[in-house]
Coordinates of C-alpha atoms in Angstrom, one line a residue:
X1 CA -15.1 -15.2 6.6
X2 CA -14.0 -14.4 10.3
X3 CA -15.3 -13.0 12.7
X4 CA -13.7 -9.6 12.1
X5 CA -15.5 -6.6 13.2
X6 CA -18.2 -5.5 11.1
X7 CA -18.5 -8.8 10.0
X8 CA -22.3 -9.1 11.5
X9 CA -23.5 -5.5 10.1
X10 CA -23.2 -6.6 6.6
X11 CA -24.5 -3.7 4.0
X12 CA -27.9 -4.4 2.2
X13 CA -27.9 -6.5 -0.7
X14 CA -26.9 -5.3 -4.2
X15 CA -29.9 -5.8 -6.7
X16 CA -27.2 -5.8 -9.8
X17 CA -24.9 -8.3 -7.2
X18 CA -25.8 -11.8 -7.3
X19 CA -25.2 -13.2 -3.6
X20 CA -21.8 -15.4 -3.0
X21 CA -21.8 -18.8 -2.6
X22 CA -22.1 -19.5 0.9
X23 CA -18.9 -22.2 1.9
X24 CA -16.1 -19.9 0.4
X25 CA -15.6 -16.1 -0.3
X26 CA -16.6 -15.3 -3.5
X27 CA -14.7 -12.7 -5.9
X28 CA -18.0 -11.0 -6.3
X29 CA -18.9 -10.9 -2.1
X30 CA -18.0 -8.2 -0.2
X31 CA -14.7 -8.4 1.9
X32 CA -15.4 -5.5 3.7
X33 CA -18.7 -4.7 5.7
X34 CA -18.6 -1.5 7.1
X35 CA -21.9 0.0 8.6
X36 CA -23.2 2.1 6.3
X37 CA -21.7 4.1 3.6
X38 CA -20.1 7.5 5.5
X39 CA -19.8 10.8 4.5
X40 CA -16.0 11.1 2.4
X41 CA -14.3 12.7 5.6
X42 CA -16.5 11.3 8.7
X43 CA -13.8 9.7 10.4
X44 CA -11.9 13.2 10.7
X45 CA -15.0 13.7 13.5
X46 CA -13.2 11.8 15.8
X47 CA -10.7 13.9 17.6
X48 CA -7.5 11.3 18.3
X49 CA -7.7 10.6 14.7
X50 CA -8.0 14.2 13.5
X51 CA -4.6 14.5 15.8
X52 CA -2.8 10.8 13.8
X53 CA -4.1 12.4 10.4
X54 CA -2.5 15.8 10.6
X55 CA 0.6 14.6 12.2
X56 CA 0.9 12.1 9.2
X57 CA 0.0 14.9 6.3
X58 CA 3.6 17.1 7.8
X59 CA 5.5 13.8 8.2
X60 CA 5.0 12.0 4.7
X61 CA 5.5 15.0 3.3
X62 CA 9.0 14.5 4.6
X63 CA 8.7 10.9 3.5
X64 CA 8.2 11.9 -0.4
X65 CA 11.0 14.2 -0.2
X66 CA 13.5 12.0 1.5
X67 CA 12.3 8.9 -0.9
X68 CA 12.9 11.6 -4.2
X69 CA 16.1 12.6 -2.6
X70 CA 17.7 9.1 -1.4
X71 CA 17.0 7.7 -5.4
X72 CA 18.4 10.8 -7.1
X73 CA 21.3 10.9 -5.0
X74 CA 21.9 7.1 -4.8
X75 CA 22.1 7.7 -8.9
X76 CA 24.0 10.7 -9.1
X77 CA 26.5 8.5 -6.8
X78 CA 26.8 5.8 -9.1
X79 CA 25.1 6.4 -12.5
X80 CA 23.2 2.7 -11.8
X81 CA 19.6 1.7 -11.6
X82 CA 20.5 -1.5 -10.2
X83 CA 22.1 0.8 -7.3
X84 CA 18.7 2.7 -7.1
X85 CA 16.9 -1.0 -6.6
X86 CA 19.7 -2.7 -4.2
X87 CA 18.7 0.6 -1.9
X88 CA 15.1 0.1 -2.2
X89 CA 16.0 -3.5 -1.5
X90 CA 17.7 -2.5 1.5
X91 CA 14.6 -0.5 2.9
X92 CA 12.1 -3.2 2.3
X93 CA 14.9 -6.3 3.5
X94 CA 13.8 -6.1 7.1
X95 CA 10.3 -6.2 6.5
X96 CA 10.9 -9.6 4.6
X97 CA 13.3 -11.1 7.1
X98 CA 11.1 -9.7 9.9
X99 CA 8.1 -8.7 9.5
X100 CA 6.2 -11.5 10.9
X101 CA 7.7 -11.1 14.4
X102 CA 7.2 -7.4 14.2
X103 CA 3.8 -8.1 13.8
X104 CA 3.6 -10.5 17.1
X105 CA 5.4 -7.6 18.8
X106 CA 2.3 -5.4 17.7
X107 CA 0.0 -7.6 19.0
X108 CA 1.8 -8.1 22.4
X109 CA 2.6 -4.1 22.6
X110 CA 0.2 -0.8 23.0
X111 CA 0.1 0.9 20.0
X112 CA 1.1 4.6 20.8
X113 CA 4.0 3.8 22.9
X114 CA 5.5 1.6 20.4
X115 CA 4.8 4.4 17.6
X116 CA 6.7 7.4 19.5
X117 CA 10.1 4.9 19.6
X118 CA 9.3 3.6 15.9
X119 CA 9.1 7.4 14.6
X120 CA 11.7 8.7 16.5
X121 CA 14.1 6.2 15.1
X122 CA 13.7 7.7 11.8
X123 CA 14.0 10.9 12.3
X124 CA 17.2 10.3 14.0
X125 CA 17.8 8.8 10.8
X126 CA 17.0 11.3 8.2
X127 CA 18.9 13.3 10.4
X128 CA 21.9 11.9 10.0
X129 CA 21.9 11.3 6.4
X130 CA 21.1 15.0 6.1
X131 CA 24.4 15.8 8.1
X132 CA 26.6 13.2 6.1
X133 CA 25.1 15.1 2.3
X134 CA 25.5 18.7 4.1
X135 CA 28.9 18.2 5.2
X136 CA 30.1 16.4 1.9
X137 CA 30.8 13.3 3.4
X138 CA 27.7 11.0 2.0
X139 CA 28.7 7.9 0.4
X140 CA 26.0 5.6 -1.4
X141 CA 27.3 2.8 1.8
X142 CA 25.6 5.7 4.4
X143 CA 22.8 5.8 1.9
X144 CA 22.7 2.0 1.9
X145 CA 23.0 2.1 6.0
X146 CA 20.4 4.7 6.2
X147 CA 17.9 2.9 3.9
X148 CA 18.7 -0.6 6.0
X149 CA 17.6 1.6 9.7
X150 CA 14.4 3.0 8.1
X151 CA 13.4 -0.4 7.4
X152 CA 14.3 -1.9 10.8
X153 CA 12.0 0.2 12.2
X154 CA 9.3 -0.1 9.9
X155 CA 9.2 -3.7 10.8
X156 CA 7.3 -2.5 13.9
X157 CA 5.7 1.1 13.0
X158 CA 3.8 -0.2 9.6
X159 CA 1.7 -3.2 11.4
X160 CA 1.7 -0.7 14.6
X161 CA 0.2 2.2 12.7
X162 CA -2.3 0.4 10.2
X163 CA -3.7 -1.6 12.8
X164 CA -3.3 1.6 15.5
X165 CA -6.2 3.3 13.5
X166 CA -9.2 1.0 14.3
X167 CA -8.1 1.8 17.6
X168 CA -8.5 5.7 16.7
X169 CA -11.9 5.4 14.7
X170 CA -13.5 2.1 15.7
X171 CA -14.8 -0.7 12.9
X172 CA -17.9 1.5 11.4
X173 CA -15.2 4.2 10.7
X174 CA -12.3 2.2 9.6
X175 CA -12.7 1.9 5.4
X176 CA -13.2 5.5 6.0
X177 CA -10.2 6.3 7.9
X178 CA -7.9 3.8 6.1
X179 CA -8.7 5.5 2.6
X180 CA -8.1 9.4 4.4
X181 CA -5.1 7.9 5.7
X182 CA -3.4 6.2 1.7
X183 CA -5.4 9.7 0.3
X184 CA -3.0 11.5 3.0
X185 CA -0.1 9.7 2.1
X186 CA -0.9 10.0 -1.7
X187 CA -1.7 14.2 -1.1
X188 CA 2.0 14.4 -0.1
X189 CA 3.2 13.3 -3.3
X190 CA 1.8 16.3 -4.7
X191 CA 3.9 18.3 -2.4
X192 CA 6.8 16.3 -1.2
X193 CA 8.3 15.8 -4.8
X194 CA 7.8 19.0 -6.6
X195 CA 9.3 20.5 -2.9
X196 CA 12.2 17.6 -3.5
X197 CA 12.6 18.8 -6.9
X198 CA 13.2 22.3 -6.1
X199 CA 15.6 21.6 -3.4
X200 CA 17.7 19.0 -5.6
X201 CA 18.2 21.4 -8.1
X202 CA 18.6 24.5 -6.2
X203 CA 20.9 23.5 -3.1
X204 CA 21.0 20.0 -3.0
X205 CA 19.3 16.7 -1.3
X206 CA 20.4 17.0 2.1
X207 CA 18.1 19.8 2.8
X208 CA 15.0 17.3 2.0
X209 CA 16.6 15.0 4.5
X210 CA 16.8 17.5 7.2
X211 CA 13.4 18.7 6.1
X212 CA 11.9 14.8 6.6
X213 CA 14.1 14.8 9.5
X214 CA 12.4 17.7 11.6
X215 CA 8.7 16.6 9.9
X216 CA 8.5 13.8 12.6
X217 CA 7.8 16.3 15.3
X218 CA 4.1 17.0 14.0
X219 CA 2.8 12.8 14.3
X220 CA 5.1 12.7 17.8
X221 CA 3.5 15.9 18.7
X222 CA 0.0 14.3 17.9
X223 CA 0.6 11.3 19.4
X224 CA 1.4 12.8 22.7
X225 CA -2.0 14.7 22.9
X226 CA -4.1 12.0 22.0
X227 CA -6.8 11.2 24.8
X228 CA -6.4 7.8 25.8
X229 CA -9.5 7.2 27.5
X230 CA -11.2 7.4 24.1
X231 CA -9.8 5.0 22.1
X232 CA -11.3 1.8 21.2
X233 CA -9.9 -1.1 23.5
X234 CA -8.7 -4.1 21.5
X235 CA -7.3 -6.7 23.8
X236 CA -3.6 -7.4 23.4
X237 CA -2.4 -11.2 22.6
X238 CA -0.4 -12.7 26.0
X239 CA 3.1 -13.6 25.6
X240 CA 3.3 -17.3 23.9
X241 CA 5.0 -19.8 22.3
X242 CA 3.7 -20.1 18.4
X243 CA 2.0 -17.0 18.2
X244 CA 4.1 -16.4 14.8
X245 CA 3.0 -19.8 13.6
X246 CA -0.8 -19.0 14.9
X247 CA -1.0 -15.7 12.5
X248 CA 0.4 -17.7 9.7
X249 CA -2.1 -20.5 10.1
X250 CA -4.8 -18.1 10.3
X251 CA -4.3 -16.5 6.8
X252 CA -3.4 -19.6 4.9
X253 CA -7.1 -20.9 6.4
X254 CA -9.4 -18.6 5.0
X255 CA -9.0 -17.5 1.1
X256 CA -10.0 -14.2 1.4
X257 CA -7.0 -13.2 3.3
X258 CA -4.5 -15.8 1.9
X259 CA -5.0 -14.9 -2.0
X260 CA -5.2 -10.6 -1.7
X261 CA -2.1 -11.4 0.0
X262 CA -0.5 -13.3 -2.5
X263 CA -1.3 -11.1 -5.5
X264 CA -0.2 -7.7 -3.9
X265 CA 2.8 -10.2 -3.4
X266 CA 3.0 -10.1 -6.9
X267 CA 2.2 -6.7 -7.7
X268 CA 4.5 -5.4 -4.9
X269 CA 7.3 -7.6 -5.8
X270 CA 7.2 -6.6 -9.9
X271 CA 5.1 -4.1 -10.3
X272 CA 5.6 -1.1 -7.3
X273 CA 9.0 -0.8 -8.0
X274 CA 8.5 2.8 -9.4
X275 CA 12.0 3.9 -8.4
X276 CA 13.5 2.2 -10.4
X277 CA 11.5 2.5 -13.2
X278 CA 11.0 6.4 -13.3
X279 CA 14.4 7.1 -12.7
X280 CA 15.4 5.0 -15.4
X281 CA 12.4 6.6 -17.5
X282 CA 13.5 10.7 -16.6
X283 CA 17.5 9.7 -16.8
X284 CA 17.8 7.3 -19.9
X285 CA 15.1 7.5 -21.7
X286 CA 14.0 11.1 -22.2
X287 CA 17.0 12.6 -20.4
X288 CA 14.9 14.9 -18.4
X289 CA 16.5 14.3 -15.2
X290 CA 15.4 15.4 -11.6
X291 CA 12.1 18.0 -12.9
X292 CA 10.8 15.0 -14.9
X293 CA 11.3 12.1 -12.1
X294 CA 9.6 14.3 -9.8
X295 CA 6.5 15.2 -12.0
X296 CA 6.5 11.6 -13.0
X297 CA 5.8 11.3 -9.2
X298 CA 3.9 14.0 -9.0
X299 CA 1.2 13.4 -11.2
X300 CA 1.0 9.6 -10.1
X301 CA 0.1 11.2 -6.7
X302 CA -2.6 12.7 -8.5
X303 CA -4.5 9.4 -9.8
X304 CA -3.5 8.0 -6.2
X305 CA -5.1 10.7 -3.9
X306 CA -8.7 10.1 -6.6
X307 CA -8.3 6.7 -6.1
X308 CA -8.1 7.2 -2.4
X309 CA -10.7 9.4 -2.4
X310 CA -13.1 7.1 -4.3
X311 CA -12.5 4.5 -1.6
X312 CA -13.6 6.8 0.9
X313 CA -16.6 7.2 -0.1
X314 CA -16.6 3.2 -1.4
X315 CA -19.1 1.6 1.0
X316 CA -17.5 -2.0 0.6
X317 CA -14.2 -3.4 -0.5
X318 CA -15.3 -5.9 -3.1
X319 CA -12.8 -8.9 -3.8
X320 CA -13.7 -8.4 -7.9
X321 CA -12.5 -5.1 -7.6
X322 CA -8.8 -5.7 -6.7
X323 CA -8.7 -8.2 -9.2
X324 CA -10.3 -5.9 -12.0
X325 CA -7.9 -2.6 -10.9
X326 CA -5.1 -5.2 -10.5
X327 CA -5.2 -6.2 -14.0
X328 CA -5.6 -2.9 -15.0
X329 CA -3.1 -1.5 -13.8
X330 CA -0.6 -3.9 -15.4
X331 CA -1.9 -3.5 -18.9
X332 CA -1.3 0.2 -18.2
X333 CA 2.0 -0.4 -17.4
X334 CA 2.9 -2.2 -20.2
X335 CA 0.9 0.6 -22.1
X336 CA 3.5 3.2 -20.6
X337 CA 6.2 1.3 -21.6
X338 CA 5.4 2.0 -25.0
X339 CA 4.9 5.4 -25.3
X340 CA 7.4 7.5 -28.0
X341 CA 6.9 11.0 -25.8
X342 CA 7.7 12.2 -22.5
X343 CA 4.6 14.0 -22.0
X344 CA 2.4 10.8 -22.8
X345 CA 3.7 8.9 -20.2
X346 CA 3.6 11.3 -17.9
X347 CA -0.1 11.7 -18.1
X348 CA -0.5 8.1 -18.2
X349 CA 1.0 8.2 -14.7
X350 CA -2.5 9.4 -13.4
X351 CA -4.1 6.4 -14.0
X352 CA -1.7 4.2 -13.2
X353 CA -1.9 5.7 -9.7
X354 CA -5.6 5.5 -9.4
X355 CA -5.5 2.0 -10.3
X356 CA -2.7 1.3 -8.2
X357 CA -4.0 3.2 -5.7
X358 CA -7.3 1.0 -5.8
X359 CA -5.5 -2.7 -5.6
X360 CA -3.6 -0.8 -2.2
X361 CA -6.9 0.1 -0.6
X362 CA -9.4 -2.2 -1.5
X363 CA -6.5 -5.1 -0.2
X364 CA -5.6 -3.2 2.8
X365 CA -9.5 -2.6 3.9
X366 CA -10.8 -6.0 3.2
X367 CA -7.9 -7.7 5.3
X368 CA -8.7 -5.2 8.3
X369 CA -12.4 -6.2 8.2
X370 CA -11.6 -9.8 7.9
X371 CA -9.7 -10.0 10.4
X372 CA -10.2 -10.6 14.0
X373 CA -8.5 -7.8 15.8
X374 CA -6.5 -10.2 18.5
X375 CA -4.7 -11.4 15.2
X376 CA -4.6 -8.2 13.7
X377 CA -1.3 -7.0 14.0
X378 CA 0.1 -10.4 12.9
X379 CA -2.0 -10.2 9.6
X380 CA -1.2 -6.9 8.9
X381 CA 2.4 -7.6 9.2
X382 CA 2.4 -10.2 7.1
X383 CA 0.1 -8.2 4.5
X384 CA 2.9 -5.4 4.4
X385 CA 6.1 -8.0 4.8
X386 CA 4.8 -9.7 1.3
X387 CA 3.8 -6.0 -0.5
X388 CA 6.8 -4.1 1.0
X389 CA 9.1 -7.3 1.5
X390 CA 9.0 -8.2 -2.1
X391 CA 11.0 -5.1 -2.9
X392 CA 14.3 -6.7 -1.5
X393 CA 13.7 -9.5 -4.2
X394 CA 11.9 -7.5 -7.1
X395 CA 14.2 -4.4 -7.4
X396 CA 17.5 -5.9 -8.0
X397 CA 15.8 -7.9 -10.8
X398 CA 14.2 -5.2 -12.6
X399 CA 16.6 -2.6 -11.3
X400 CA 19.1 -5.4 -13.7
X401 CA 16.1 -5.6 -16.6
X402 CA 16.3 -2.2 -16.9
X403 CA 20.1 -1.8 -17.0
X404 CA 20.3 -4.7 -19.4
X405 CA 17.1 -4.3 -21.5
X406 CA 16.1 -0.8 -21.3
X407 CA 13.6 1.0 -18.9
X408 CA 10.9 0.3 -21.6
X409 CA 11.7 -3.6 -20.9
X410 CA 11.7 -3.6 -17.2
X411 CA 8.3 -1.7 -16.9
X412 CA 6.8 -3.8 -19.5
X413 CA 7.7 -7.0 -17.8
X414 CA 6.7 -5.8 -14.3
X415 CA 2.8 -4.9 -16.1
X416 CA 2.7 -8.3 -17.6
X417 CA 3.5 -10.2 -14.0
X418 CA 0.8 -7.9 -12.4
X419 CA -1.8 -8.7 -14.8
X420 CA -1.1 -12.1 -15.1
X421 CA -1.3 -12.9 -11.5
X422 CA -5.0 -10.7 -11.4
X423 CA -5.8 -13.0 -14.1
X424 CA -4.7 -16.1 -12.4
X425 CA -6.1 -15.6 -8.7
X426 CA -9.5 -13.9 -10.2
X427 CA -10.0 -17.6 -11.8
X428 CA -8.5 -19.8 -8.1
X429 CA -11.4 -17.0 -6.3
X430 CA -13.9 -18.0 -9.1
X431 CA -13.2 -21.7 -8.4
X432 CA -12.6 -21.8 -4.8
X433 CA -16.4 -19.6 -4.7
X434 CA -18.3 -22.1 -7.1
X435 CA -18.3 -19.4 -9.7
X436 CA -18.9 -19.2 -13.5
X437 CA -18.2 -16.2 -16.1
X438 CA -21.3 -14.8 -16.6
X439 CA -21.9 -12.7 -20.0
X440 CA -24.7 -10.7 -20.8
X441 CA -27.2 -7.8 -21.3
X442 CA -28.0 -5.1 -18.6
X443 CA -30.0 -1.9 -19.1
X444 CA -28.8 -1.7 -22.6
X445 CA -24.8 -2.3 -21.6
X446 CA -22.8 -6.1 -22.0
X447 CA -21.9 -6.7 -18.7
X448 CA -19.7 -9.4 -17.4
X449 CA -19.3 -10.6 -14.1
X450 CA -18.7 -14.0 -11.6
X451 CA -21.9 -15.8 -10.5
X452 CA -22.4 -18.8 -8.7
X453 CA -22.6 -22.0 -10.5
X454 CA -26.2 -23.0 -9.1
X455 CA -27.4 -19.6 -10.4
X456 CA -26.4 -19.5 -13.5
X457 CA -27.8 -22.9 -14.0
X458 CA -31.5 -22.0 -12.8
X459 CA -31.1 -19.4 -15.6
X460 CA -29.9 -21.9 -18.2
X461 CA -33.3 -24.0 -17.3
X462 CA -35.5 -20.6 -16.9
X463 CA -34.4 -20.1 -20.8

């Protein structure tokens, strides 16, 4: 493991843990080493944070009710799901094309600065589209336009922001404030969709543009009266050749970066593709239309913000728990794609957003902490250019599943790829970590768990 920070304050030990095996990460070790365990909302002490977090609560509510708005309108447009995924393609496209060099440019750039352009761009964006949809002049090629912009400048403002806030709280606050910050982004679900819903059905979706729009001026506003003298200083990387090849070198060296990486790829790709699935779900198969794709939403943002939550008050980020919630989460999906009635999917959305909610948390946490913060921004760019960057390639496939097959089909199918690669890289972590299956007896319970190979032998001969 690098060097990262927190890396030397490493928690106490576990008694129920058996300790990792000491020349590779194990899927039972820690990835994340945070201090102590904090109070749930401790890093709202800190006042530059408390300023990012409530900008961020106004502005994804925006978000939620721009995302609601752009898919129903997209299919109202065209009557496609496909149509629904090649705009979430769209959106996600640059990230995959560009990600990586966004994340150099994070690295290279001060933070805030390079926040107040990237927000800016998109509300001038949402802006726009609202104009186009209030005037009667959208067509799904603005939509397309609009969805391409948001995701240039993502390129720059997700790596910017993630890696912005161990600037804001330090490394003994930062699983804290990275699980307020997906619980903050999760809480807006519960607004921003049922708001979207409303607005859809009453006088249209390019209010909830113009709404997402205006919502930028609360995290601009914040991150003009931030203090700079108290944030934490992280030394930018110069400007040189093979930076971009540096970052990528970096991850593929140490497994527990690379493989995280790789099945969030998976999940991200397959898996997260949730507007094309519950559209599909409210339009075709229980003809429910916008109420039911937004409480679909709605109650998933309920599971998320607990999961969230959970992390927050999580006091490490173990590497066996993204591969357990990760293979949970797709046998749930395939569970959901089952279901005969509305209603019982729609409560199953809860846990599929805690899970989900978990495998986005624990990966995002245990990369920060692992990760030296020269190289930060480059890792964290590549982290979100393979979970958001699989989109462009994931959503037209199951967008054309689920127009082919059936919603029930495409869901199903994205579950099975989830759970299959949590199955797959649990066993490459238990391998690469000199680990064995362990099954047994604790306190009365069966309990089954990853040990390492010289411990489990001692037992063998202690029996």
């Amino acid at each position: 493991m690098s060097s990262g920070p927190g890396a030397a304050s490493a928690p106490a030990p576990d008694p129920h843990d058996s300790p990792p095996a000491s020349d590779a990460p194990a899927s039972d070790a820690p990835a994340a080493r945070p201090a102590r365990k904090s109070s749930m909302f401790s890093s709202l002490k800190v006042r530059n944070y408390r300023l990012f977090f409530m900008g961020q609560v106004v502005s994804n509510i925006g978000t939620w009710m721009q995302r609601i708005a752009q898919d129903w309108l997209v299919l109202s447009l065209t009557g496609s799901s496909a149509a629904v995924g090649i705009t979430t393609a769209l959106q996600f496209l640059p990230m995959l094309l560009f990600g990586l060099y966004g994340g150099v440019l994070v690295d290279r750039l001060r933070k805030r600065p390079a926040l107040l352009v990237t927000q800016s761009s998109m509300a001038l964006t949402a802006i726009a589209l609202a104009v186009l949809t209030l005037t009667g002049h959208v067509q799904v090629w603005h939509v397309y336009v609009a969805a391409f912009a948001v995701g240039l400048a993502t390129v720059v403002d997700n790596p910017a922001r993630q890696s912005f806030v161990s600037e804001l709280v330090g490394p003994g606050q930062l699983q804290n404030a990275v699980s307020l910050n997906s619980a903050n982004f999760q809480s807006a679900r519960l607004v921003g969709p049922a708001v979207a819903g409303i607005l859809i059905t009453g006088v249209g979706t390019g209010y909830a543009f113009l709404f997402n729009g205006l919502s930028f001026i609360a995290p601009l506003t914040g991150l003009l009266l931030m203090r700079a003298r108290e944030l934490h200083v992280v030394e930018r990387a110069p400007r040189a050749k093979g930076q971009l090849r540096e970052g990528v070198r970096y991850v593929t060296g140490r497994p527990e970066l690379i493989w995280p990486i790789v099945l969030v790829g998976f999940v991200g790709t397959f898996a997260f593709n949730f507007p094309v699935y519950l559209s599909a779900f409210a339009d075709d198969v229980f003809h429910a239309g916008a109420g039911a794709y937004s409480m679909f939403n709605t109650l998933m943002a309920v599971g998320s913000v607990a999961g969230a939550l959970l992390a927050a008050r999580r006091g490490t980020a173990r590497l066996r728990l993204l591969i357990a919630a990760a293979l949970v989460f797709g046998t749930l999906e395939i569970v959901a794609a089952t279901t005969p009635t509305l209603w019982m999917f729609a409560l199953l959305m809860v846990p599929l957003g805690l899970f989900g909610m978990t495998v986005n948390v624990t990966t995002n946490t245990s990369i920060q902490m692992s990760t030296d913060p020269a190289m930060r921004g480059r890792v964290m760019a590549l982290y979100m250019m393979v979970f958001l960057g699989g989109s462009p390639v994931g959503a037209p496939i199951v967008g054309w599943i689920t127009d082919t097959y059936g919603a029930r089909v495409g869901l199903a199918a994205g579950g099975a790829v989830a759970a299959l690669a949590a199955a797959v890289i649990g066993l490459i972590l238990a391998r690469v970590g000199n680990l064995r299956l362990s099954i047994g007896w604790h306190g009365g319970h069966p309990r089954v768990r990853f040990v390492p190979r010289e411990h489990q032998e001692e037992l063998a001969r202690a029996a």
